[in-house]
Coordinates of C-alpha atoms and ligand atoms in Angstrom, one line a residue:
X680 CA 42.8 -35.3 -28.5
X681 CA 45.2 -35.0 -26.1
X682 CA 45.3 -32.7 -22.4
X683 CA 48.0 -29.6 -23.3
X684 CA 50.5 -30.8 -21.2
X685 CA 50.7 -33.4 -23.6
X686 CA 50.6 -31.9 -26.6
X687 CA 53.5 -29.6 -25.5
X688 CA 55.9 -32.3 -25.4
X689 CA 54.3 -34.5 -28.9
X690 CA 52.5 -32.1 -30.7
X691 CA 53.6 -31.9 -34.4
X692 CA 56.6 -34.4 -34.5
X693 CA 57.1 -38.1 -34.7
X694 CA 60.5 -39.7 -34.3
X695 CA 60.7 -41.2 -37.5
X696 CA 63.9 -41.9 -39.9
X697 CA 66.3 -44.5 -39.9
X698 CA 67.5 -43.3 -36.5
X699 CA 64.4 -42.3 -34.9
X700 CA 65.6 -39.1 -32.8
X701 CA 63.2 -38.0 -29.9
X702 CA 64.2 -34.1 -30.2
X703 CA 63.0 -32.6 -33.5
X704 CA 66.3 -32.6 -35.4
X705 CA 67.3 -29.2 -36.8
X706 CA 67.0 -28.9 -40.5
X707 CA 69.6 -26.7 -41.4
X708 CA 69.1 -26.6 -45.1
X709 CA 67.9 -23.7 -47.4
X710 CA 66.5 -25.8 -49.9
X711 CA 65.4 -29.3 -50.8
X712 CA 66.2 -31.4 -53.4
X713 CA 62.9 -32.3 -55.8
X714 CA 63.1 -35.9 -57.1
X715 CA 62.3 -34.9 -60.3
X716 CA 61.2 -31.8 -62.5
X717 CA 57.4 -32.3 -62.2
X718 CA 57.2 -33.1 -58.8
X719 CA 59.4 -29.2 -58.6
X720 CA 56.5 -28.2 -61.1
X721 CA 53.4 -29.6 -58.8
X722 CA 55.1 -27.5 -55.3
X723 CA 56.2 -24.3 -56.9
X724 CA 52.5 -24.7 -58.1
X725 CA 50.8 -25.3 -54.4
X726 CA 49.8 -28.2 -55.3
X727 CA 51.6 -30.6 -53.6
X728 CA 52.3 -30.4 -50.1
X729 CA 56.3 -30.2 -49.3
X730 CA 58.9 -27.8 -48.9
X731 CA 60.7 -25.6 -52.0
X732 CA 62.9 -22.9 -49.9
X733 CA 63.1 -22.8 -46.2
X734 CA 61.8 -18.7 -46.5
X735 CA 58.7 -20.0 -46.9
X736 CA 59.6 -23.6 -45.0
X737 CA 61.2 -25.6 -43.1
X738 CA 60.8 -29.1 -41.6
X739 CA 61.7 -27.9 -38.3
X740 CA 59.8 -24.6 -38.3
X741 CA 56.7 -26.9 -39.2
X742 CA 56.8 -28.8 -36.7
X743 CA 57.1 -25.7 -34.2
X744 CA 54.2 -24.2 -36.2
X745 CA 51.5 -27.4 -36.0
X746 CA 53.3 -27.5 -32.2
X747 CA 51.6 -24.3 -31.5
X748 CA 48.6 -24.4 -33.3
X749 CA 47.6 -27.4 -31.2
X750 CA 48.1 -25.7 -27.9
X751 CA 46.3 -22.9 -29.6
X752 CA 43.5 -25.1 -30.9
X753 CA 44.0 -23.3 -34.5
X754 CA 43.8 -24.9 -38.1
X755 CA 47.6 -23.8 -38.5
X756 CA 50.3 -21.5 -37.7
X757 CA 53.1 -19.6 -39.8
X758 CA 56.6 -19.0 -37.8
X759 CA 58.3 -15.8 -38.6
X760 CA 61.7 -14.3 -37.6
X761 CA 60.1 -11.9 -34.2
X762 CA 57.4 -11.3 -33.0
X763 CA 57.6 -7.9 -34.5
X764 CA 57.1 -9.9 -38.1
X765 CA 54.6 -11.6 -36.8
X766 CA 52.4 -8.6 -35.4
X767 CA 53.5 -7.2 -39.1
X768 CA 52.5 -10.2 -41.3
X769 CA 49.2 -11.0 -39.8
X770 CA 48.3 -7.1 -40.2
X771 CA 49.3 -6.4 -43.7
X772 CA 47.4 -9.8 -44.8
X773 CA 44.3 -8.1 -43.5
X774 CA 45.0 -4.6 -44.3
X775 CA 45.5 -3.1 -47.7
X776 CA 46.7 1.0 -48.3
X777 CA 43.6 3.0 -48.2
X778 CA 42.0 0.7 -45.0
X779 CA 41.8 0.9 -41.6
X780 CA 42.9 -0.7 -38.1
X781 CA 41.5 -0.4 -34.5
X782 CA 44.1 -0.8 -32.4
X783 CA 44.4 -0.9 -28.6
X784 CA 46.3 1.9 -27.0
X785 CA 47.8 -0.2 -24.8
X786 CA 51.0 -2.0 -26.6
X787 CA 54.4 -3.0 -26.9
X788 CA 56.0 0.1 -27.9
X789 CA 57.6 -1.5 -31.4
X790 CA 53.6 -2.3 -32.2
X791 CA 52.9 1.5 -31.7
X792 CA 55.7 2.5 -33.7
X793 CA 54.6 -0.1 -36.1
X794 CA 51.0 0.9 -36.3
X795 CA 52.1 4.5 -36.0
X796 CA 55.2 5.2 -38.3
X797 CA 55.1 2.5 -40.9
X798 CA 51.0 1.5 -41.4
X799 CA 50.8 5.3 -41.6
X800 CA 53.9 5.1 -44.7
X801 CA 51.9 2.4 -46.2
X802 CA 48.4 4.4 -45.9
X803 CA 46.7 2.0 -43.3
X804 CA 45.0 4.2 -40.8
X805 CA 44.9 3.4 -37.4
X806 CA 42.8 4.4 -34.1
X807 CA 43.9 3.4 -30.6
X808 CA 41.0 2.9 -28.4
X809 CA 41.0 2.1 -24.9
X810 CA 41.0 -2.0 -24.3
X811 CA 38.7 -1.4 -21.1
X812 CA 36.2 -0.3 -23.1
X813 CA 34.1 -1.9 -26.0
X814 CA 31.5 0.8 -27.1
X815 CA 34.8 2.6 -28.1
X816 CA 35.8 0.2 -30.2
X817 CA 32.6 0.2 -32.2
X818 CA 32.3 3.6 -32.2
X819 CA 35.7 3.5 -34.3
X820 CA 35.0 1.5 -36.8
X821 CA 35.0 2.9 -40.3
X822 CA 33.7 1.6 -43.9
X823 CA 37.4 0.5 -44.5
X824 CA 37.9 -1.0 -41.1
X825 CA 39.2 -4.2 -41.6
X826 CA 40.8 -5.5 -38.6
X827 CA 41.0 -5.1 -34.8
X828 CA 44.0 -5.5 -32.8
X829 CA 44.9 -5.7 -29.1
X830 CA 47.1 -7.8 -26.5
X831 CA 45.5 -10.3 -24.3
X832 CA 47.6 -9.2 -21.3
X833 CA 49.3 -5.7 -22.1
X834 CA 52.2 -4.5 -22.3
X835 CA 53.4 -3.3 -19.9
X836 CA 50.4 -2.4 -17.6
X837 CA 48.8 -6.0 -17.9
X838 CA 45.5 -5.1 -17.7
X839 CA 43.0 -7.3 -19.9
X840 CA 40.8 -6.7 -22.2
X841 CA 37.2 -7.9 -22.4
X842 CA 38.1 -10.4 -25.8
X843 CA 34.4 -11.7 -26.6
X844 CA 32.8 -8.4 -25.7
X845 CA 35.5 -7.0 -28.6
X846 CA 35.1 -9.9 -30.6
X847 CA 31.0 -9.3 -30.9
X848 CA 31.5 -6.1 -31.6
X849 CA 34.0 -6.9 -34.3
X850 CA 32.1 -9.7 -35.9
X851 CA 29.0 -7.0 -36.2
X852 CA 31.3 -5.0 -38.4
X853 CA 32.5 -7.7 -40.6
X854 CA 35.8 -7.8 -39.3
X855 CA 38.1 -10.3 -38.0
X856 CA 40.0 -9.7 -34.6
X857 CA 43.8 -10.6 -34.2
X858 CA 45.0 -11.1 -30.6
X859 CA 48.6 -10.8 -29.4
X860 CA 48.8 -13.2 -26.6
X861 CA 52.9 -12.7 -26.1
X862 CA 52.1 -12.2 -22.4
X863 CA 49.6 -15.0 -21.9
X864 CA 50.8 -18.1 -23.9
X865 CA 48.3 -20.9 -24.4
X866 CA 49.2 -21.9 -21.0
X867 CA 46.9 -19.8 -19.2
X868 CA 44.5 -18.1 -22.1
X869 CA 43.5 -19.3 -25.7
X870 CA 42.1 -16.2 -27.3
X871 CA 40.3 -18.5 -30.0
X872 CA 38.3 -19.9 -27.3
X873 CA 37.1 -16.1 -26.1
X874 CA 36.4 -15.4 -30.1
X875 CA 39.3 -13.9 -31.4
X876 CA 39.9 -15.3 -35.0
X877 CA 44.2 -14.9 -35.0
X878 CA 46.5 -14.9 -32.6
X879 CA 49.9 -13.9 -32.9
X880 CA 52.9 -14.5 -30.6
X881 CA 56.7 -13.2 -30.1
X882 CA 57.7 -16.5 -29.2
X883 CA 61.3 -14.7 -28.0
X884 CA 59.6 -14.3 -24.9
X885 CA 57.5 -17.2 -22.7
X886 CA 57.1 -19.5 -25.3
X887 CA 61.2 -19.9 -25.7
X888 CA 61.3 -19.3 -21.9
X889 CA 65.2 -18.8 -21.9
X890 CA 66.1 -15.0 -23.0
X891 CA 68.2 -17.1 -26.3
X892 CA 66.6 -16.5 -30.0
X893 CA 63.8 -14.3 -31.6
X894 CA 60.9 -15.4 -33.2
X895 CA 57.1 -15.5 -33.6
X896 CA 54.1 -17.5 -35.4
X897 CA 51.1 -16.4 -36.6
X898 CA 48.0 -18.8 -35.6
X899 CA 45.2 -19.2 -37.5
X900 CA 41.5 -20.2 -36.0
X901 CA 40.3 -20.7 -39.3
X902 CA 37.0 -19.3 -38.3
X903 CA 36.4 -16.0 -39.9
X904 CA 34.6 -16.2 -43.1
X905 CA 36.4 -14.5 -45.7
X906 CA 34.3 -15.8 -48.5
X907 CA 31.0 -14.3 -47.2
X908 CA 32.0 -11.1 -48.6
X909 CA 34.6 -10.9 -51.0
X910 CA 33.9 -7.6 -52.1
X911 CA 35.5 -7.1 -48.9
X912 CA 38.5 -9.5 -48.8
X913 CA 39.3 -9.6 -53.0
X914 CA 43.3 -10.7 -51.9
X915 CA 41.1 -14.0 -49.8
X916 CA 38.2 -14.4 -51.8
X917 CA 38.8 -13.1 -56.0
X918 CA 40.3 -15.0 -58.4
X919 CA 44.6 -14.2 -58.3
X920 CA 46.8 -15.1 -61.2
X921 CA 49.6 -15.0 -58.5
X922 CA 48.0 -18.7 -57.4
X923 CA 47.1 -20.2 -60.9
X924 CA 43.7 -17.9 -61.2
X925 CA 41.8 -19.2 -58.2
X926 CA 41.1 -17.6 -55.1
X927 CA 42.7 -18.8 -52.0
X928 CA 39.2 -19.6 -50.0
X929 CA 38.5 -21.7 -53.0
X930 CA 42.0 -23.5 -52.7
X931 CA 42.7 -23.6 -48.9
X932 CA 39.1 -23.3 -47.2
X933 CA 39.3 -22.2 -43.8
X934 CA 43.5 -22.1 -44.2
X935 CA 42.9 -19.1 -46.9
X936 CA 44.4 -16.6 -44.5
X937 CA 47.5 -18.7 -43.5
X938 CA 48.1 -19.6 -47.1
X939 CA 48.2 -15.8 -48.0
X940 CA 50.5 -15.1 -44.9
X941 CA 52.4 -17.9 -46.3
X942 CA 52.8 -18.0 -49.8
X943 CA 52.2 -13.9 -50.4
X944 CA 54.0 -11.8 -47.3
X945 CA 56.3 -14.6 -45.7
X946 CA 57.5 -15.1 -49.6
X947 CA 58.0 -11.5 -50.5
X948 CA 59.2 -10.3 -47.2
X949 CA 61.0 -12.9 -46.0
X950 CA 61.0 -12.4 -42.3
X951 CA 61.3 -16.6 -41.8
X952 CA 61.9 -18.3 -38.3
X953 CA 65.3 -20.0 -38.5
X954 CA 65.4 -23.8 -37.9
X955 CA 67.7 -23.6 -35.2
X956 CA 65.5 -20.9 -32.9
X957 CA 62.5 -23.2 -34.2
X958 CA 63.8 -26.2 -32.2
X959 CA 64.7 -24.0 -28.9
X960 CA 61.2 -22.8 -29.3
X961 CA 60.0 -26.5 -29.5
X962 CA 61.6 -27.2 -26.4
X963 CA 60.5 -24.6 -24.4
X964 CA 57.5 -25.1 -25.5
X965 CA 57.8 -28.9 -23.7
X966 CA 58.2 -27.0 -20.0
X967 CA 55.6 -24.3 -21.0
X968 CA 53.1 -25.2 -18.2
X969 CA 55.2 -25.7 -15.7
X970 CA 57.2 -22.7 -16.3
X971 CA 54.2 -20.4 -16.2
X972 CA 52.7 -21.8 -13.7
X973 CA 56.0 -21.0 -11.5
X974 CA 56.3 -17.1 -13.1
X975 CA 52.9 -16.4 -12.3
X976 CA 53.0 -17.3 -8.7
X977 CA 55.8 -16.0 -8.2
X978 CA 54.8 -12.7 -9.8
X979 CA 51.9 -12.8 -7.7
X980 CA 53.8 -12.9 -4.4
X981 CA 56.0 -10.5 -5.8
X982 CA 52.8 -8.0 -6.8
X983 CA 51.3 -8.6 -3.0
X984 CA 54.4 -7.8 -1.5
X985 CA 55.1 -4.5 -3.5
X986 CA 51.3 -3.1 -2.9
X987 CA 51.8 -3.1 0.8
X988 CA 55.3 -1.3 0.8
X989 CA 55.8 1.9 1.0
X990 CA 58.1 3.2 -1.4
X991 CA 55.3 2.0 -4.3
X992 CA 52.9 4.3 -5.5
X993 CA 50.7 1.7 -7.3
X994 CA 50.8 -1.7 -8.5
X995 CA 49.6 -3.0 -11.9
X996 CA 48.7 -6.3 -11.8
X997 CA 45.1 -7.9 -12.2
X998 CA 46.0 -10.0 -9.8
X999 CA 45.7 -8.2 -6.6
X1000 CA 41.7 -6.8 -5.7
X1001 CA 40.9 -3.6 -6.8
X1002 CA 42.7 -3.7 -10.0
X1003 CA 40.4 -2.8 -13.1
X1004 CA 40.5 -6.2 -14.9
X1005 CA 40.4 -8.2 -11.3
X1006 CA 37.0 -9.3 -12.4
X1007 CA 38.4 -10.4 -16.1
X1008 CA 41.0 -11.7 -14.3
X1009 CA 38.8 -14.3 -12.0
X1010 CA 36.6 -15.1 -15.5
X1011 CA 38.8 -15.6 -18.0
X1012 CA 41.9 -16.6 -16.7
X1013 CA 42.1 -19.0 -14.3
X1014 CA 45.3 -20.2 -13.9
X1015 CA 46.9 -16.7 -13.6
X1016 CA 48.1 -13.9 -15.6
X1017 CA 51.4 -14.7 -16.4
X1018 CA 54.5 -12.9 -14.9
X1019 CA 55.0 -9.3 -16.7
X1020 CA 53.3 -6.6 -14.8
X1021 CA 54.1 -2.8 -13.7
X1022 CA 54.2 -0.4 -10.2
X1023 CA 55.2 3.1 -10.2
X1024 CA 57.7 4.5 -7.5
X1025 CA 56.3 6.9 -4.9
X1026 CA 59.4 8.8 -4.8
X1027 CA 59.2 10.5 -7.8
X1028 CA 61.1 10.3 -11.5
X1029 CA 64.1 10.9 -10.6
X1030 CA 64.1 7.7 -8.4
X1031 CA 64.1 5.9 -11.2
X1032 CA 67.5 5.5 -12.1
X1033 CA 68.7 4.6 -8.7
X1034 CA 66.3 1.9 -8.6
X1035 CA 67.5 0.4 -11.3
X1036 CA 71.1 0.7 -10.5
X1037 CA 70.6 -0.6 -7.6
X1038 CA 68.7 -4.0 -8.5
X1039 CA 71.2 -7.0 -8.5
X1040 CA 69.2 -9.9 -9.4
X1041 CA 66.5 -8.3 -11.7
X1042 CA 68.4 -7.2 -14.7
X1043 CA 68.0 -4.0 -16.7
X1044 CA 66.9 -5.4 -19.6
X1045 CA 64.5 -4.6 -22.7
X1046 CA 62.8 -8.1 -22.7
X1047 CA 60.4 -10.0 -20.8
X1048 CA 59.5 -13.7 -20.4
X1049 CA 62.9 -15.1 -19.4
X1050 CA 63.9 -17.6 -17.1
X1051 CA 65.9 -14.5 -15.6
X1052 CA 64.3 -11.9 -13.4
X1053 CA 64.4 -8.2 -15.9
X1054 CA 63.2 -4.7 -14.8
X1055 CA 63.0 -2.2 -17.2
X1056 CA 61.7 1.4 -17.4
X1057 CA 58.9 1.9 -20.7
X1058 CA 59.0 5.5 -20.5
X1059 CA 62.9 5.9 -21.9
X1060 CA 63.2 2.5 -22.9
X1061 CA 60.5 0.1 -24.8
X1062 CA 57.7 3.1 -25.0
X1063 CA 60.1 5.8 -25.3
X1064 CA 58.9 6.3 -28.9
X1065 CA 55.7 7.0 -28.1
X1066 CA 54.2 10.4 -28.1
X1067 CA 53.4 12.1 -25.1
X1068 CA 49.6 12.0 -25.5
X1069 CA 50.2 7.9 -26.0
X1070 CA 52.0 7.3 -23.4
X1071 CA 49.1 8.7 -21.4
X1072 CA 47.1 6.7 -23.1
X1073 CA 48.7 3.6 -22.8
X1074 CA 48.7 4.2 -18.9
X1075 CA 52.5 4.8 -18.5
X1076 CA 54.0 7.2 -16.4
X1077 CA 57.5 8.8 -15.1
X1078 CA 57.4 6.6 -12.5
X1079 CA 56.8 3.4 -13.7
X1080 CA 58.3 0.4 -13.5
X1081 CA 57.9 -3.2 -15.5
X1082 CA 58.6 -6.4 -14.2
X1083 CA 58.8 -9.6 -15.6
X1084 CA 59.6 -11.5 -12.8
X1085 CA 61.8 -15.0 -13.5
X1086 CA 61.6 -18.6 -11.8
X1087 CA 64.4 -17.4 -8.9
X1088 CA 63.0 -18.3 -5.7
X1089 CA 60.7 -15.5 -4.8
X1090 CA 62.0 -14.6 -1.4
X1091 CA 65.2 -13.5 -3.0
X1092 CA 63.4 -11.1 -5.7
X1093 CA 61.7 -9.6 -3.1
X1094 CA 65.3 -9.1 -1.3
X1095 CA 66.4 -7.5 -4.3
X1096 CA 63.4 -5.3 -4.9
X1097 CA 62.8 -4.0 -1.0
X1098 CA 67.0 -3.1 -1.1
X1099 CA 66.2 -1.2 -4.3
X1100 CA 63.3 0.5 -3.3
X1101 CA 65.2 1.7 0.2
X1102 CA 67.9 2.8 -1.9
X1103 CA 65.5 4.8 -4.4
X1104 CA 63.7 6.4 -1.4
X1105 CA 67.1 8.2 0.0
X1106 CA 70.6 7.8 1.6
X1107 CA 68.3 7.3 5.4
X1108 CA 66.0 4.5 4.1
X1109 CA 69.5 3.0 2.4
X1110 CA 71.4 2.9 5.1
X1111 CA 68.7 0.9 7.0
X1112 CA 68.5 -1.7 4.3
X1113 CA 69.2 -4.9 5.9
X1114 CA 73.2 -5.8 5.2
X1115 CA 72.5 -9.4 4.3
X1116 CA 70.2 -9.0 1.0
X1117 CA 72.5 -6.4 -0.1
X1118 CA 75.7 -7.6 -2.6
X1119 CA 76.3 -8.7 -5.8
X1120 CA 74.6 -12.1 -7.5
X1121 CA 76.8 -14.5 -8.5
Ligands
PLP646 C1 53.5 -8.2 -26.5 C2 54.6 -8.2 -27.5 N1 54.4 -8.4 -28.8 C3 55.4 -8.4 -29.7 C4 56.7 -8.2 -29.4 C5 57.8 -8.2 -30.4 O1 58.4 -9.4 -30.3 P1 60.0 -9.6 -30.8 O2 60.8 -8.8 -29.9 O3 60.1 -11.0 -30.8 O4 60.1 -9.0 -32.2 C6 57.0 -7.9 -28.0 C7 58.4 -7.6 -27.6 O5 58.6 -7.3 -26.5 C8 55.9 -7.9 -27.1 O6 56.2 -7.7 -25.8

């Protein structure tokens, strides 16, 4: 098998054809013509490989999918529209009404309103426990737990959770653990190797790389057992009539979960990754080390420079010593944790908006893992959904601030920042701001 860097560029795709293209071509077709009636019979039946009705695939999307379940090391992968269907799709597979989820309390703020608003619509409890600490998580689980749930780097505080301490302690209780590595990308941390079982991604973020098209895959490790009780899993492990009175670990093995994603919630959803986002994801996925390699150094310069200054209360970033998953940090992830982290302001909340205004080359922006520099504030703007009492939880206050620093030459971000935080800290420290880093970015 190939070294990542290489299967970032090959992974999935062949030239092949009459013409041979080196780029995977974009399939833009909803549908494919079947060569004859039985052959339509066999593939709306499962049982022939091929594509029907590019909801459920696409040649393009499939080779994004087996692209990313190679750098993953899973048995397979499903592309949906957003990471937001992705975090969705891989829950709902798991998580019938009446049964439970334990959830992080640290999230993206559409997860909580996910987890909060529409599992609780649908009758899926959930309880948010703190990542940091895995006697919690046990301590939540329920008869009808059937799934837990967290971020491999959070959103936005980035602090990281201990995955194989939560995965035993998932496994004891019979239940599979799904892993949102957004943040991380299989360039720096591979939950399936620190026993998570799925691992979902928005791949609008790092994995595009370029701020241009939504999306998201579910990956499969294939290693939960699903079969060992199916008491427990009848939508996995009983008998369906939906596909032709077998049960899908009988059909599809250790696929079982990826062909229910697939052929039951991709189908009757319909969330599906477009071709055309499909290939931009395919080629940012060809840059993917080097990128993140750049965006976490250069977050990490950014991170040292902020805890020594001043105007900054606190900085979030396991990075620097002292920070609670510094010691995660050094064991798990060696090459860095990516380039989304958060600091609060000293000066207060209402420093906040001048701050902001005042940034030129980081941009105001409700994303993260673009090319681009973005700042943005979670309290009124990706958290601002959340309940007081969460957002305490989560770690977020008035005051802070989340970063996802870009591949600009670092000196000038640090330009940028030190003018905004002078300007946040009052008319004196503004005036005193050096002339030269001030201005517009062209
Ligand atoms: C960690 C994480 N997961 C999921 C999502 C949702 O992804 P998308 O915006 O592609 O729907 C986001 C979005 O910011 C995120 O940060």
């Amino acid at each position: 098998m190939h070294h990542p860097a290489t299967q970032q560029i090959h992974a999935g795709y062949a030239p092949e054809g009459p013409h041979h293209p080196v780029a995977v071509p974009v399939h833009q077709s909803t549908a494919y013509r079947f060569p004859d009636h039985a052959t339509a019979v066999a593939l709306f039946r499962q049982e022939a490989p091929g594509f029907t009705y590019s909801r459920t695939g696409n040649p393009t999307v499939a080779a994004f999918e087996a692209r990313l379940a190679a750098l993953e090391g899973g048995v397979g992968a499903v592309g949906t529209a957003s990471g937001q269907s992705a975090v969705a799709l891989a829950l709902l597979a798991l998580l019938p009404a009446g049964t439970h989820l334990v959830a992080s309390s640290q999230l993206y703020g559409g997860t909580v309103d996910l987890l909060t608003d529409t599992f609780g619509d649908l009758g899926i409890a959930v309880t948010s426990v703190d990542p940091a600490d895995p006697g919690a998580w046990t301590a939540a689980v329920r008869p009808e737990t059937r799934a837990f749930f967290l971020e491999a780097v959070t959103n936005p505080l980035a602090t990281l959770p201990d995955l194989p301490a939560l995965a035993d302690a998932a496994h004891a209780a019979g239940v599979p653990v799904v892993v949102d590595a957004t943040l991380a990308t299989p360039a720096l941390y591979r939950p399936l190797e620190h026993g998570a079982d799925v691992v979902v991604h928005s791949a609008t973020k790092f994995l595009g790389g370029h701020g241009a098209a939504l999306g998201g895959a579910i990956v499969d490790g294939g290693t939960f057992d699903f079969g060992a009780d199916p008491e427990r899993w009848p939508r996995l492990a009983w008998p369906q009539a939906r596909f032709g009175g077998r049960s899908l670990v009988e059909r599809h093995g250790r696929s079982a979960y990826l062909a229910l994603v697939r052929a039951r919630f991709l189908h009757d959803l319909g969330p599906s990754l477009a071709p055309a986002s499909a290939a931009h994801f395919l080629q940012g996925l060809e840059t993917l080390q080097l990128r993140m390699a750049r965006h976490t150094a250069s977050a990490l310069t950014v991170a040292e420079h902020l805890a020594a200054h001043p105007a900054v209360a606190r900085v979030h970033h396991p990075g620097l010593p002292g920070h609670p998953s510094a010691g995660l940090a050094a064991r798990d992830f060696p090459h860095g944790t990516g380039s989304v982290f958060s600091f609060d302001l000293a000066a207060g909340p209402g420093a906040v908006g001048p701050f902001l205004d005042a940034l030129a080359l980081f941009q105001l922006v409700a994303n993260v893992g673009d090319a681009r520099s973005l700042a943005c504030h979670p309290a009124t703007m990706t958290h601002c959904r959340l309940s007081p009492e969460q957002r305490v939880a989560a770690g977020i206050a008035e005051t802070t601030i989340r970063l996802s620093v870009g591949l600009e030459d670092p000196a000038d971000l640090i330009a940028d920042l030190d003018r905004a935080l002078a300007v946040a800290a009052g008319p004196v420290a503004a005036s005193a701001a050096p002339v030269a880093a001030a201005g517009a970015v062209r």
